[in-house]
Short mmCIF file of C-alpha atoms and ligand atoms in Angstrom, two decimals:
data_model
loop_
_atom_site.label_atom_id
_atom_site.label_comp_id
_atom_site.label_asym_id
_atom_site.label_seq_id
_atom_site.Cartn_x
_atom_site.Cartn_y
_atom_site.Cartn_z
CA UNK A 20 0.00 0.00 0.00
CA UNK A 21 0.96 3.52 -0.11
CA UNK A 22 3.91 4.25 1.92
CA UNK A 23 7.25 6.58 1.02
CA UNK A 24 9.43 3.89 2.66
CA UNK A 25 10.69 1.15 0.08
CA UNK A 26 8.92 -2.34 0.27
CA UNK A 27 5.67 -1.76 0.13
CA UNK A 28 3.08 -1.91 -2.50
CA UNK A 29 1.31 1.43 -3.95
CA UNK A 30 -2.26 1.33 -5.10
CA UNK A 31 -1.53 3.41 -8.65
CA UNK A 32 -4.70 2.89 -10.72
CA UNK A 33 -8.23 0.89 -11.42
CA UNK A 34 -7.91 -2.22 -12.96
CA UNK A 35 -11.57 -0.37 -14.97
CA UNK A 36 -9.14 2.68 -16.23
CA UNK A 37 -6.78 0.63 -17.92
CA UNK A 38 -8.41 -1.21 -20.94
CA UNK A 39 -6.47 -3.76 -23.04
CA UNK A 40 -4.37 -1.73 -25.37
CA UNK A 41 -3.92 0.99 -23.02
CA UNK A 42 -1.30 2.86 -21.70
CA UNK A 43 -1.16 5.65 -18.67
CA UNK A 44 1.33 7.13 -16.19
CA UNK A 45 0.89 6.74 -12.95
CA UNK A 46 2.90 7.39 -9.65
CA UNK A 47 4.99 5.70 -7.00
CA UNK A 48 6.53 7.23 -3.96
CA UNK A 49 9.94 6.34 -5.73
CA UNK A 50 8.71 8.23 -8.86
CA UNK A 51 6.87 8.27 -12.31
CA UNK A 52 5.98 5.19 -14.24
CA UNK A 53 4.21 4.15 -17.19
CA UNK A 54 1.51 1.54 -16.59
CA UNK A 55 -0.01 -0.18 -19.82
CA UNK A 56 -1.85 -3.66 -20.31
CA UNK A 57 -1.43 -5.45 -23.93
CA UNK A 58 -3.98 -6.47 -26.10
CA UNK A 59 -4.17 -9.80 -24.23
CA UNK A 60 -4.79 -8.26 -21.10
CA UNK A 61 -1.57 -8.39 -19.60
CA UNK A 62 -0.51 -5.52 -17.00
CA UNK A 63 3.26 -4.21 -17.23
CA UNK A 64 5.02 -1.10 -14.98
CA UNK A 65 7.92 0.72 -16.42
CA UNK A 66 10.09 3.96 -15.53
CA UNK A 67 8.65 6.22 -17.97
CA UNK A 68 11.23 7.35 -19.86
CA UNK A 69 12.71 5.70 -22.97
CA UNK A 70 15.95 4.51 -23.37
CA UNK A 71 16.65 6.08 -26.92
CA UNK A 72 16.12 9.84 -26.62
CA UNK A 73 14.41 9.60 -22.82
CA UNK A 74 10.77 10.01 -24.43
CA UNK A 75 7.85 9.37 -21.81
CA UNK A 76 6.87 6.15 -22.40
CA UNK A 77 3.30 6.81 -20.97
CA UNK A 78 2.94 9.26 -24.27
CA UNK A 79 3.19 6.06 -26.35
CA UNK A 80 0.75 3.12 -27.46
CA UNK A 81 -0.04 -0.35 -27.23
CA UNK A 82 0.76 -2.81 -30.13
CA UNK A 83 0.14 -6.19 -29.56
CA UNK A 84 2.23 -7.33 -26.70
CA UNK A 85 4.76 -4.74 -26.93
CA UNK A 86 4.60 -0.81 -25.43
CA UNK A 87 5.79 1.82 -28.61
CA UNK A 88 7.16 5.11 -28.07
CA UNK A 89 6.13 7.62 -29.90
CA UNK A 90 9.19 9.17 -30.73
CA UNK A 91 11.03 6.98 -32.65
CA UNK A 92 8.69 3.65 -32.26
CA UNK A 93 11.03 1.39 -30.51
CA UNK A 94 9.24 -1.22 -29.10
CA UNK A 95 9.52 -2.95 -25.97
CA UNK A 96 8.23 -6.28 -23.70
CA UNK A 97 6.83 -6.27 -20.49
CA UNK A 98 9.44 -7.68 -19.16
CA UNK A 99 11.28 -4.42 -20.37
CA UNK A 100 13.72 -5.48 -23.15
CA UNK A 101 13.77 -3.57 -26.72
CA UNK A 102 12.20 -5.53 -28.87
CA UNK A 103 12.15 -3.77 -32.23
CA UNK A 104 13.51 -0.68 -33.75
CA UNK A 105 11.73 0.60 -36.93
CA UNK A 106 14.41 2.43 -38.47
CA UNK A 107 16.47 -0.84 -38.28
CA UNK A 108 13.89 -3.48 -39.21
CA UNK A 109 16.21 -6.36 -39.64
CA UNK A 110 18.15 -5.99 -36.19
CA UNK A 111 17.81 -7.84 -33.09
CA UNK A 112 18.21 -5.11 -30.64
CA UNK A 113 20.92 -5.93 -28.18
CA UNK A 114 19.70 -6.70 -24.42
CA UNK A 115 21.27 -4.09 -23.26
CA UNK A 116 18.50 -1.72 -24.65
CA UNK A 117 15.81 -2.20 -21.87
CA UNK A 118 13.44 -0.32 -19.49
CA UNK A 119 13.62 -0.80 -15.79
CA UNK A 120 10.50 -2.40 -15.00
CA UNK A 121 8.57 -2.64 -11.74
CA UNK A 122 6.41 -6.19 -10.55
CA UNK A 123 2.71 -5.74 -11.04
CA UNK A 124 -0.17 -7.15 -9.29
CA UNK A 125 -3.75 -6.76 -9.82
CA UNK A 126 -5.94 -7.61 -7.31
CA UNK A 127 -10.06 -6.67 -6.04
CA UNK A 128 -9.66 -4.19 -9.17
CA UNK A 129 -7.54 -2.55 -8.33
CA UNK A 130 -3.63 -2.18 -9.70
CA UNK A 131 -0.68 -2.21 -7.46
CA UNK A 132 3.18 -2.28 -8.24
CA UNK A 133 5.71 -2.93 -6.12
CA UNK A 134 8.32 -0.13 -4.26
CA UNK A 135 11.62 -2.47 -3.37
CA UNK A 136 10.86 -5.87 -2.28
CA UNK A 137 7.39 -5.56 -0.44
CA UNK A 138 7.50 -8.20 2.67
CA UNK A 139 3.70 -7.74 3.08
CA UNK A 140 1.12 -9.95 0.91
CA UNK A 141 -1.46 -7.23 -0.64
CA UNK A 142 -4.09 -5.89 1.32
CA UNK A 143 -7.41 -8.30 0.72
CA UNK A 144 -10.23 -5.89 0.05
CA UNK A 145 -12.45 -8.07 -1.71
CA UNK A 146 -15.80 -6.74 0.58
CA UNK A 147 -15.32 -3.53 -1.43
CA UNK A 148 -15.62 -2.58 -5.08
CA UNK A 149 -13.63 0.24 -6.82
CA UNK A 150 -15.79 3.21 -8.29
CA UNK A 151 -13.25 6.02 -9.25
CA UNK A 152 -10.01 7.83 -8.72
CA UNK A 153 -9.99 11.31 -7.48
CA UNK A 154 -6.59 13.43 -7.07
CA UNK A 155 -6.73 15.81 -4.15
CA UNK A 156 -3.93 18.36 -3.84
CA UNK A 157 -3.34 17.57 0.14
CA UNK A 158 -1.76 15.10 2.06
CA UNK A 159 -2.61 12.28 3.10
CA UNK A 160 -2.71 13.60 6.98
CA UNK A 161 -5.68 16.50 5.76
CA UNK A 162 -7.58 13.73 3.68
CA UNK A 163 -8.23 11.74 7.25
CA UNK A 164 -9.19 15.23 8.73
CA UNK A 165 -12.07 15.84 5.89
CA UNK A 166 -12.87 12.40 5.98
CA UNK A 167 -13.25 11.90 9.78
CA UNK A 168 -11.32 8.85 9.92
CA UNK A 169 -7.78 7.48 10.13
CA UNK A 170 -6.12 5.09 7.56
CA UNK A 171 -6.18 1.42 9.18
CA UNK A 172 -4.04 -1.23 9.44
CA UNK A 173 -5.16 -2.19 5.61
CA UNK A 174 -4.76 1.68 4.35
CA UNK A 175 -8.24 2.42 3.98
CA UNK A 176 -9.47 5.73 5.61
CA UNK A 177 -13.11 5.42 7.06
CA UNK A 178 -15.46 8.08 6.36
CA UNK A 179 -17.54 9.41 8.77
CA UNK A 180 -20.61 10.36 6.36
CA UNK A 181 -20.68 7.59 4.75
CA UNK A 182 -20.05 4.16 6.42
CA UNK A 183 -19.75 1.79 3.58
CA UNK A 184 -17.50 3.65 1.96
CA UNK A 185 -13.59 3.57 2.34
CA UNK A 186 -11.14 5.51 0.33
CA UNK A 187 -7.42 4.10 -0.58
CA UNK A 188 -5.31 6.60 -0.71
CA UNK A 189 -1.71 7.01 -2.13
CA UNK A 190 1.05 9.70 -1.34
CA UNK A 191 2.34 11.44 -4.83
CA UNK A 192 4.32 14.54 -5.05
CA UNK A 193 2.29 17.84 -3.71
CA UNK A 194 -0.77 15.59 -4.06
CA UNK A 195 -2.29 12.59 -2.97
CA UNK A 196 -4.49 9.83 -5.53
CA UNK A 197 -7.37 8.27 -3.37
CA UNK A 198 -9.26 5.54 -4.60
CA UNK A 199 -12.70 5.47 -3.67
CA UNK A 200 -14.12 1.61 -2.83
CA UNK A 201 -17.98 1.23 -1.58
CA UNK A 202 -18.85 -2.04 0.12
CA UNK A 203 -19.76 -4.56 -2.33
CA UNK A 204 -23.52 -4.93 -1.63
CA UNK A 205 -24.55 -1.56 -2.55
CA UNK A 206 -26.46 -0.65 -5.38
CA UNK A 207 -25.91 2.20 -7.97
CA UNK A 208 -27.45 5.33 -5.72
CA UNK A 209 -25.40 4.39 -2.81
CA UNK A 210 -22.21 4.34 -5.44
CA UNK A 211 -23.64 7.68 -6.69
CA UNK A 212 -23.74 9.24 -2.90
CA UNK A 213 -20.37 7.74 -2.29
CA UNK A 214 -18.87 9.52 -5.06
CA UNK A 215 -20.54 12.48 -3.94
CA UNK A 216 -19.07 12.27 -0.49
CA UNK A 217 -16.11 11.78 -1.71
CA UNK A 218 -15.98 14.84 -3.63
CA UNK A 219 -16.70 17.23 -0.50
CA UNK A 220 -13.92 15.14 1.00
CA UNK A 221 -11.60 16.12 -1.44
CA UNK A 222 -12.65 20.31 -0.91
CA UNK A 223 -12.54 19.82 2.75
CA UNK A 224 -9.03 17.93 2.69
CA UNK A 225 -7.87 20.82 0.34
CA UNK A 226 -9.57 24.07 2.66
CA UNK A 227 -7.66 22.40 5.49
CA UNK A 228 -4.29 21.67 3.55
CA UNK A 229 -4.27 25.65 2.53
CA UNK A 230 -5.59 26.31 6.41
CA UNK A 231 -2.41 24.53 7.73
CA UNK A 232 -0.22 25.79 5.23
S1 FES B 357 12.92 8.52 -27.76
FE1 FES B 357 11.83 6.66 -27.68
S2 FES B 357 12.19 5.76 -29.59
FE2 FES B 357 13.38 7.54 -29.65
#
């Protein structure tokens, strides 16, 4: 879960916002990636920048199995090797050319890569479902303020207003991603107020972050 120590595992995205064929970047306490899943389905987590002319990889696209950049088009596997270089269609690109790339887990919809060598087994949320993302420029100590509740042993902040909701959050830089999950048995109005709540979370967490300031 979210954590600025190394070892741990960082909730970065909805398994929902990341389509086959996708790619996005996304944020660890240890700094940017690019997160993409391949036409079969597969989830991958690179350092987003490419190893030709340093190119965000996140600005790329999805072919196949393979992550493009857009630059220049060279291609490369999930498990981060360079796998093809337009200009130079009959090489083999040496192994050297290769993208550090980080371990990936999905899990109760939601996408988490790993910061160093976690020694914790993911969190098991699987009473909750994942509705939406929400970035909230305050920390993670003003988000349990607005919310009313403190991050447990599993990372999930309680909210006060709202009982069966929980939101996830994780640290970036300046700002802080928080992934809203409602408990699994509630139907599309109750997902509609959790939203909701979670939105006057987010002003409140950001009144007090400027209060404190
Ligand atoms: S910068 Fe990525 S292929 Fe050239």
């Amino acid at each position: 879960m979210a954590s600025d120590t190394a070892g741990s595992w960082t909730p970065v995205a909805l398994s929902a916002d990341l389509p086959p064929a996708t790619v996005i970047p996304a944020w660890t306490p240890v700094g940017a990636i690019v997160l993409w899943r391949s036409q079969s389905g597969r989830v991958s987590a690179a350092a987003d920048r490419c190893p030709h002319r340093g190119m965000r990889l996140s600005h790329g696209f999805v072919r196949g199995e393979a992550l493009s950049c857009i630059y220049h088009g060279w291609s490369y596997s999930s498990a981060g090797g360079c796998v093809r270089i337009p200009a130079h269609p009959n090489l083999i690109p040496p192994e050297t050319i290769r993208v550090a790339v980080q371990r990936v887990e999905e899990s109760d919809g939601i996408v988490w890569v790993a910061v160093g060598e976690p020694e914790m087994a993911l969190p098991c949320l699987n009473r909750f479902v994942p509705i939406r993302s929400l970035t909230v420029d305050a920390d993670i100590a003003a988000i349990e303020v607005a919310a009313g509740g403190k991050a447990g042993a599993d990372g999930l902040i309680h909210v006060a207003d709202c009982s069966w909701t929980r939101l996830l959050p994780t640290a970036q830089v300046g700002r802080t991603l928080i992934h809203l999950l409602v408990e699994r048995d509630r139907n599309l109005a109750d997902q509609v107020a959790a939203s909701r709540i979670a939105e006057a979370v987010r002003r409140r967490a950001e009144m007090h972050q400027k209060d404190v300031a």
